XYZ file of N, CA and C in Angstrom:
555
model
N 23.177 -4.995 17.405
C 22.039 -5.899 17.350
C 21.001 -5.458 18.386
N 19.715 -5.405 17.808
C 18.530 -4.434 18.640
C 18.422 -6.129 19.510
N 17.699 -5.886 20.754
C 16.923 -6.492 21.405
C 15.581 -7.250 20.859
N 15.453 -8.260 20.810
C 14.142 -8.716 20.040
C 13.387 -7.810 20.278
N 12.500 -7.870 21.299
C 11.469 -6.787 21.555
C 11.244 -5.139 20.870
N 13.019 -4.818 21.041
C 13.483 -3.474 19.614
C 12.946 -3.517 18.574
N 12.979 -4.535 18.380
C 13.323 -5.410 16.885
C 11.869 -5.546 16.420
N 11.354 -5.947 17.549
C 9.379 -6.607 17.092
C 9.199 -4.909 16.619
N 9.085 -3.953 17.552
C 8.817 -2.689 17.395
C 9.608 -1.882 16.820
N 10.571 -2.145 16.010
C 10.692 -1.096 15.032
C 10.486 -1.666 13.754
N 10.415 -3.020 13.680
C 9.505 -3.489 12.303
C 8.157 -3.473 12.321
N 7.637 -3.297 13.678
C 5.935 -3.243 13.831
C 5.887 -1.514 12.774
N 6.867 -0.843 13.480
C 6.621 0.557 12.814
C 7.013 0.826 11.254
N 7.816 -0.223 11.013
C 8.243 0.041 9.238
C 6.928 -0.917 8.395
N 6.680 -1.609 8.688
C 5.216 -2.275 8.679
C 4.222 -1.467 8.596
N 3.676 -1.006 9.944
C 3.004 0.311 9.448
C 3.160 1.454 8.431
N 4.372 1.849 8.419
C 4.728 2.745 7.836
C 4.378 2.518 5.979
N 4.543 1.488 5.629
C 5.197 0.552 4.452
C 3.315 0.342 4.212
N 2.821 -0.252 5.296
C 1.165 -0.341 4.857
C 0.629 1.081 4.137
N 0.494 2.229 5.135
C 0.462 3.290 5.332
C 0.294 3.556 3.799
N 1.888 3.558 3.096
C 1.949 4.647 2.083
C 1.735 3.462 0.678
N 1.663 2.842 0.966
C 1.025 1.331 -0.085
C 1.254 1.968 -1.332
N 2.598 2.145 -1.462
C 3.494 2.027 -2.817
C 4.616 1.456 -2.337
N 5.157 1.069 -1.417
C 6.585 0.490 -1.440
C 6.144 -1.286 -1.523
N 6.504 -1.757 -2.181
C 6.254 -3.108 -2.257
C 6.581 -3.777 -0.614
N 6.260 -4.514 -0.303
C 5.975 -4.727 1.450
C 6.515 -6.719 1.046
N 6.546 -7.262 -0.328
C 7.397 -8.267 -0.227
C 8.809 -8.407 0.387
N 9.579 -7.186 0.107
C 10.714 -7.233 0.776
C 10.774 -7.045 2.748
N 9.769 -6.175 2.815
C 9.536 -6.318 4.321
C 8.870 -7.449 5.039
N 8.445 -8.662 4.058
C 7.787 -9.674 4.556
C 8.967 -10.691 4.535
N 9.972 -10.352 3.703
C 11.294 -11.247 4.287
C 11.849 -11.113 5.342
N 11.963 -9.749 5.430
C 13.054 -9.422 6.581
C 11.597 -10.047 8.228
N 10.699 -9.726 7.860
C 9.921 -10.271 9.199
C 10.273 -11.313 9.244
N 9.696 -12.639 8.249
C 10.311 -14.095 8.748
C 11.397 -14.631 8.964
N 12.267 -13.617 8.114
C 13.800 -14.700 8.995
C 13.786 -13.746 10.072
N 13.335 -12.272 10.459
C 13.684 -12.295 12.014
C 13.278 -12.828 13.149
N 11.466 -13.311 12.586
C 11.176 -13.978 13.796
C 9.902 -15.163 13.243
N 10.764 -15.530 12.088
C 10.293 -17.066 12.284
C 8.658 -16.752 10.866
N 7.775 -17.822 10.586
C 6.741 -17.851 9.703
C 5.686 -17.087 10.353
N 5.939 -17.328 11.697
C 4.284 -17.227 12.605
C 4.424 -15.552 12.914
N 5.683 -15.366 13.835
C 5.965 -14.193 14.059
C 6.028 -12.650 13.546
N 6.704 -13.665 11.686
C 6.826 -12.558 10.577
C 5.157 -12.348 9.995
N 4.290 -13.510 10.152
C 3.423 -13.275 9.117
C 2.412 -12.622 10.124
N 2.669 -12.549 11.378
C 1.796 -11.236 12.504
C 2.396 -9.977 12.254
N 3.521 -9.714 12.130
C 4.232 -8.402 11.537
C 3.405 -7.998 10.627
N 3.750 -9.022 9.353
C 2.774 -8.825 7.990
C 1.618 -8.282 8.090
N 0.896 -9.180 8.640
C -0.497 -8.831 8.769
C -1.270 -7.892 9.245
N -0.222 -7.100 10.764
C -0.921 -6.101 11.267
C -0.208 -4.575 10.132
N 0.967 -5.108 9.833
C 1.160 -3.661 8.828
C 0.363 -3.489 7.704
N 0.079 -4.348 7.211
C -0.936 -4.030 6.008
C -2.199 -3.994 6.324
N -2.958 -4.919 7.611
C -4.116 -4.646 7.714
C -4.054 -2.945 8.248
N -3.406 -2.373 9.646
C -3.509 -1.376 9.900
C -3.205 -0.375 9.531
N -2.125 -0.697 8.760
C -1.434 0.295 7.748
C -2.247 0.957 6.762
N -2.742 0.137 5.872
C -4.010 0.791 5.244
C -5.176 1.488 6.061
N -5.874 1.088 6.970
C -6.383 1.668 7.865
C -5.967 3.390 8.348
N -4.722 3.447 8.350
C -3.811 4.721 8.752
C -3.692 5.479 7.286
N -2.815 4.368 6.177
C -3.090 5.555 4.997
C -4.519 5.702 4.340
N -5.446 5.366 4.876
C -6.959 5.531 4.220
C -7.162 7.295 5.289
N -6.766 7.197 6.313
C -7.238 8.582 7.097
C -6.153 9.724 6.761
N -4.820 8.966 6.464
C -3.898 9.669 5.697
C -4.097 10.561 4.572
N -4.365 9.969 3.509
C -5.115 9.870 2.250
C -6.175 11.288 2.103
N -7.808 10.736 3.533
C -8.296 11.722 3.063
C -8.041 12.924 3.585
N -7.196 12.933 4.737
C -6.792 14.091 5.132
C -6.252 15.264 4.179
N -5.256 14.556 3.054
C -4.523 14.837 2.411
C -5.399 15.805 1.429
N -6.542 14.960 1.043
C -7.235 15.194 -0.439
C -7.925 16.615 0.175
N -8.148 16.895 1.849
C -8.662 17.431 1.887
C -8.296 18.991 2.079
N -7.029 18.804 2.089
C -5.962 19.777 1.718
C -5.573 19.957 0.367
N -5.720 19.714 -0.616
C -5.642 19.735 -1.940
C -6.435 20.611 -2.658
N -5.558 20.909 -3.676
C -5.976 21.754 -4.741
C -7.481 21.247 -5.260
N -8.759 21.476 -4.953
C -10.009 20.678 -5.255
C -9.835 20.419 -6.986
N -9.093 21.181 -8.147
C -9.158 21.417 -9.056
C -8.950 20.223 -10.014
N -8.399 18.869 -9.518
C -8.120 18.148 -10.169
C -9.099 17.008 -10.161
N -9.958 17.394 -8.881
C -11.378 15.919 -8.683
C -12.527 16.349 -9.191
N -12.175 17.702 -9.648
C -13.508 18.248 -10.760
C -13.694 17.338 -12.339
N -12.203 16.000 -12.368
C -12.307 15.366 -13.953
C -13.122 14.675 -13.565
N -14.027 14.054 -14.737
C -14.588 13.405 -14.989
C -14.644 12.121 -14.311
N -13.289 11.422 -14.498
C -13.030 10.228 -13.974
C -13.214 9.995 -12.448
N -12.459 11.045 -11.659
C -13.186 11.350 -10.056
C -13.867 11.800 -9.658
N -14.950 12.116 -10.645
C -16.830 12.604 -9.872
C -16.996 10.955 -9.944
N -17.111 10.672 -11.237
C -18.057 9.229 -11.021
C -17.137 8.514 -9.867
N -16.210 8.370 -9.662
C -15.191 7.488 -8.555
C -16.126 8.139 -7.130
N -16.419 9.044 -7.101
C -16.825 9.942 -6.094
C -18.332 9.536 -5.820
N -18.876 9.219 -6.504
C -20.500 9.209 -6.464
C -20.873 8.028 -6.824
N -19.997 6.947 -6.488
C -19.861 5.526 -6.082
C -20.610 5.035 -4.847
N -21.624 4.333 -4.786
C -22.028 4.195 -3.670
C -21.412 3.640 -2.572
N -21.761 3.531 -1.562
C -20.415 2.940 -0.042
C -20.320 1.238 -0.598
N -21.878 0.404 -1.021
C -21.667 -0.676 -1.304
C -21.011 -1.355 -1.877
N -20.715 -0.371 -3.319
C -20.088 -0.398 -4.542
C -18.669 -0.427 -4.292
N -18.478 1.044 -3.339
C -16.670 0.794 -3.390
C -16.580 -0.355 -2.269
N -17.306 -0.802 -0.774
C -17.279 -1.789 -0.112
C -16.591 -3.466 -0.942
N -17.508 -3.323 -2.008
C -16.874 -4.205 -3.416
C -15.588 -4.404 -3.330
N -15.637 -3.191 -4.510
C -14.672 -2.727 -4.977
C -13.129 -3.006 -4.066
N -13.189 -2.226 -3.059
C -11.906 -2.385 -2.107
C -11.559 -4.113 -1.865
N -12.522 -4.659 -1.662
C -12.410 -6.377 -1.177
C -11.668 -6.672 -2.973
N -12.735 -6.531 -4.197
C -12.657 -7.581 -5.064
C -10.614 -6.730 -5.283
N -9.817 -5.267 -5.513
C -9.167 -4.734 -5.804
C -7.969 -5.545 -4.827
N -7.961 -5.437 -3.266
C -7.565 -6.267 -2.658
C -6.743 -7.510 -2.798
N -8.082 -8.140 -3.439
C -7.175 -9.606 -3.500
C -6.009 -10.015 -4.846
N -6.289 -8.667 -5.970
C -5.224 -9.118 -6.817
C -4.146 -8.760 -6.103
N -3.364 -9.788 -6.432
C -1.777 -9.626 -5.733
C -0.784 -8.354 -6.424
N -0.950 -7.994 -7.536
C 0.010 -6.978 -8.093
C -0.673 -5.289 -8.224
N -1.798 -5.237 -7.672
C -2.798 -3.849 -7.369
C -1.833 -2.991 -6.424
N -1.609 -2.142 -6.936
C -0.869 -0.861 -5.903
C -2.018 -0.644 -4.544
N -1.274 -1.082 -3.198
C -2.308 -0.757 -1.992
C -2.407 0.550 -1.721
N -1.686 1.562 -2.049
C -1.590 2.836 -2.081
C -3.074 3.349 -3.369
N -2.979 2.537 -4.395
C -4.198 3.107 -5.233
C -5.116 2.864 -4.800
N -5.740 1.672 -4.554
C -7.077 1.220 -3.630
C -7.361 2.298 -2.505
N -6.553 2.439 -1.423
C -6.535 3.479 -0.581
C -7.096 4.849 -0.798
N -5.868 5.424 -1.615
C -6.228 6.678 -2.073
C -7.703 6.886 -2.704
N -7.962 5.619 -3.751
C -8.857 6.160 -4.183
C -10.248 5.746 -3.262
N -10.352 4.886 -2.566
C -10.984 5.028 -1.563
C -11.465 6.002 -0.525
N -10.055 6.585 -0.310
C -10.489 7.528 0.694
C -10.893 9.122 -0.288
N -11.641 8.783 -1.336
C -11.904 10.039 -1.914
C -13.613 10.069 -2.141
N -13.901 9.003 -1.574
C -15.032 8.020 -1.844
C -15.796 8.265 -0.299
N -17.291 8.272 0.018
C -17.939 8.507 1.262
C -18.047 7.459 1.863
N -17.081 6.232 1.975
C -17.150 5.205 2.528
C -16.419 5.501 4.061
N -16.824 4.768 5.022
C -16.505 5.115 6.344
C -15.445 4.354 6.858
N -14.455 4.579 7.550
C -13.273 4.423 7.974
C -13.528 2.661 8.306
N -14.543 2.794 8.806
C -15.087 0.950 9.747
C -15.186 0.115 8.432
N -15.684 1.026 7.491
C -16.577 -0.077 6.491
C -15.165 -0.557 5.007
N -14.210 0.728 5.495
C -13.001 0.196 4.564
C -12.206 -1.014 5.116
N -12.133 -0.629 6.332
C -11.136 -1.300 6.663
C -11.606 -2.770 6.668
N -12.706 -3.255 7.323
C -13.364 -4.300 7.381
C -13.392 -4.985 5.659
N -13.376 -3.961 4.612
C -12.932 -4.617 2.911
C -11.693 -4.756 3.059
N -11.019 -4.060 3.515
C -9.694 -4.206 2.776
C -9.162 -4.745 3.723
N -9.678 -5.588 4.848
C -9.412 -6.642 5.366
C -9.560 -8.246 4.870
N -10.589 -8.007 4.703
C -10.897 -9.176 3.916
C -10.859 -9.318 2.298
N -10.485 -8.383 1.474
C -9.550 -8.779 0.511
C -8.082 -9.179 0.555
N -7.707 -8.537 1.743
C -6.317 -8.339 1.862
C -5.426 -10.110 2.606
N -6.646 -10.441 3.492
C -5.788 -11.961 3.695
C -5.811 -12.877 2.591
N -6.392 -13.306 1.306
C -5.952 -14.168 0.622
C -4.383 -13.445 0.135
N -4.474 -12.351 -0.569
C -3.266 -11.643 -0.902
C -2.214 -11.963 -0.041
N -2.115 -11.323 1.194
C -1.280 -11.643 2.080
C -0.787 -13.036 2.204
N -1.524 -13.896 2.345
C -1.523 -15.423 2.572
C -0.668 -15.386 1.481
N -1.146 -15.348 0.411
C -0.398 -15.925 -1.280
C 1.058 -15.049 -1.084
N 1.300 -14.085 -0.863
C 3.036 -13.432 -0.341
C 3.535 -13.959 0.247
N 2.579 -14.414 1.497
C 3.604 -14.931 3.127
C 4.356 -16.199 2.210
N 3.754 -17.203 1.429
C 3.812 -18.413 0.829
C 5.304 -18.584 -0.592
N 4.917 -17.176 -0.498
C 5.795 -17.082 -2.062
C 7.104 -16.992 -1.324
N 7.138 -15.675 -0.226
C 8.345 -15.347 0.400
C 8.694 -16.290 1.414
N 8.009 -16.939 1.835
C 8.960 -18.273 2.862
C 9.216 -19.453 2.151
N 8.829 -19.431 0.529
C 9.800 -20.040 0.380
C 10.741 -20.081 -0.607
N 10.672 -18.097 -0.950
C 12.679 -17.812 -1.138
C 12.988 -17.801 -0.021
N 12.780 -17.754 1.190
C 13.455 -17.488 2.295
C 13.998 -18.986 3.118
N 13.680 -19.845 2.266
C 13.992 -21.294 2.502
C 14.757 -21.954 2.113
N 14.575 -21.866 0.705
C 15.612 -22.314 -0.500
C 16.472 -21.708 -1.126
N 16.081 -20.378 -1.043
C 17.215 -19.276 -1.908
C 18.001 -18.993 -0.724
N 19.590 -19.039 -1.673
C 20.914 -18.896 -0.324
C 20.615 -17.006 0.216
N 21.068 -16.536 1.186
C 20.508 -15.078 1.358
C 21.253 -14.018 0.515
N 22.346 -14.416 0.330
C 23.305 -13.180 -0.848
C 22.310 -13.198 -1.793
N 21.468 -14.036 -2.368
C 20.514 -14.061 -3.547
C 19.149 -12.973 -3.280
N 18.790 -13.397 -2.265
C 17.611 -13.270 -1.478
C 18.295 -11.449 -1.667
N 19.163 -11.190 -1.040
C 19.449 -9.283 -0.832
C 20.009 -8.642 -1.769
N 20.137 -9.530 -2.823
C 20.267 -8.917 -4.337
C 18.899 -8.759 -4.796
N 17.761 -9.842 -5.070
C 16.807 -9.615 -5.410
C 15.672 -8.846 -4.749
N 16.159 -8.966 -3.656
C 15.295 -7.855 -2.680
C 15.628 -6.221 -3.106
N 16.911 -6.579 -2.939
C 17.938 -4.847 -3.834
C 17.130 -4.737 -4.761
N 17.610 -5.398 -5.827
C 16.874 -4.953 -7.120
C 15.086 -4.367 -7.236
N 14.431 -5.415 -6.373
C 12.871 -4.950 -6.195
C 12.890 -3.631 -5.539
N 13.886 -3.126 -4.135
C 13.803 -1.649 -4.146
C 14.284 -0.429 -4.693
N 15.192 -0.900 -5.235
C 15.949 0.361 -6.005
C 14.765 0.463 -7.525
N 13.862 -0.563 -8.294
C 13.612 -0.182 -9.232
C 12.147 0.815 -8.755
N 11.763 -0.136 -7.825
C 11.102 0.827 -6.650
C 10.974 2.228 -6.748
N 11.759 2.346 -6.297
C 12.309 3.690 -5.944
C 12.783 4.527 -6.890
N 13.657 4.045 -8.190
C 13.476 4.846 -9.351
C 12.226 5.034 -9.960
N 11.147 4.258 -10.067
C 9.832 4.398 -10.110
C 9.308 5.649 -10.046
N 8.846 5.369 -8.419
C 8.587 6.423 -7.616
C 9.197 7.707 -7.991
N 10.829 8.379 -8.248
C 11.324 9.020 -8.775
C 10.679 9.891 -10.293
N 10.575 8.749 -10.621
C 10.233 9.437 -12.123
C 8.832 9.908 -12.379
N 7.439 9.225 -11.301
C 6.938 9.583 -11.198
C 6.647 11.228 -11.048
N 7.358 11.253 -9.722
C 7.671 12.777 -8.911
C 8.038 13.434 -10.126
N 8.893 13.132 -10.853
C 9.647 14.274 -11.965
C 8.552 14.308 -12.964
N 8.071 13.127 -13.659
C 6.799 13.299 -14.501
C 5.990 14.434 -13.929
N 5.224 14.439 -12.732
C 4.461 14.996 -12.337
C 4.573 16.304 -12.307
N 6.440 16.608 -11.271
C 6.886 17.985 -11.629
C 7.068 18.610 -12.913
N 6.751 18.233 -13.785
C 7.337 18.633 -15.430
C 5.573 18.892 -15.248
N 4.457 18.266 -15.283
C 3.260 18.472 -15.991
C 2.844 19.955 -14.891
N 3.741 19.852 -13.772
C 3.106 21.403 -13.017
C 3.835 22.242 -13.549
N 4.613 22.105 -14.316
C 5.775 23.594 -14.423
C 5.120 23.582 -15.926
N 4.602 22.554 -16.881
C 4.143 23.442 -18.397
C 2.598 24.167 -18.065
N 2.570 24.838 -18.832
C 1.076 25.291 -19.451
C 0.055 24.738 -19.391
N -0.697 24.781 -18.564
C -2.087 23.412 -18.417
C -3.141 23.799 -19.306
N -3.457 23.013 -19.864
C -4.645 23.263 -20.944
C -6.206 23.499 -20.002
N -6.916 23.574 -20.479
C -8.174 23.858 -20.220
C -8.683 22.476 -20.118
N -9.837 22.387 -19.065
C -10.070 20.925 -18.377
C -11.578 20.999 -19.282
């Protein structure tokens, strides 16, 4: 058993981490915050991993793109994404934000492909991001109230493992479309 203080900081860092790459669903990490330290405690966990977290995978992101094969933002679909004005995606990131089932990893990414400035994302996807958040903290305290916990770490199980086969098949989809014959763009 970690030391609370352990404990604040190595969920401060899976928090981050979990913001960061905004594909792992972060409901299950918003359980484990409140029963470790309570509604108030967990939903400051919450809040700084996803607010900063995105913040981190937005510089993540364009770092990334900027290491990349340029060959794939030559489609169609990511010039115009690209030549979006800052106001537009400023929008965009807030109105994308607040749906609750939007991959935070897509907003991100495709954000950071976009000439919007590190200040001016984060400040959207701040303020899309607390109604969202709010509406999770609400949902998950209260399975974390009423549902007995053997329930609670089955259904938490189940949300990461399908997760994660997800993610999986993705990777293999993707690896299969690099290993055939690419057609002409």
């Amino acid at each position: 058993m970690l030391p609370a203080s352990m404990e604040f900081l190595f969920l401060l860092f899976v928090n981050l981490v979990v913001g960061a790459v905004g594909f792992i669903p972060s409901v299950v990490l918003t359980a484990v915050n409140i029963q470790s330290f309570g509604l108030y405690g967990g939903s400051a966990l919450t809040f700084i991993g996803e607010i900063v977290g995105a913040l981190l995978g937005f510089y993540l992101y364009r770092f990334g793109f900027s290491k990349a094969n340029p060959k794939w933002l030559r489609h169609p679909f990511w010039q115009k994404f690209q030549h979006q004005s800052t106001k537009r995606v400023f929008s965009l990131v807030i109105l994308l934000r607040v749906l609750p089932f939007m991959p935070s990893g897509f907003v991100t990414a495709g954000a950071a492909l976009t000439n919007i400035s590190g200040k001016l994302f984060w400040i959207a996807s701040t303020i899309g991001k607390i109604p969202a958040v709010v509406l999770e903290l609400a949902a998950v305290y209260g399975v974390v109230q009423f549902v007995p916990v053997n329930i609670q770490l089955f259904l938490f199980g189940i949300i990461l493992v399908v997760s994660i086969a997800l993610w999986q098949l993705e990777r293999i989809k993707t690896a299969k479309q690099k290993k055939s014959p690419q057609s002409a763009d």
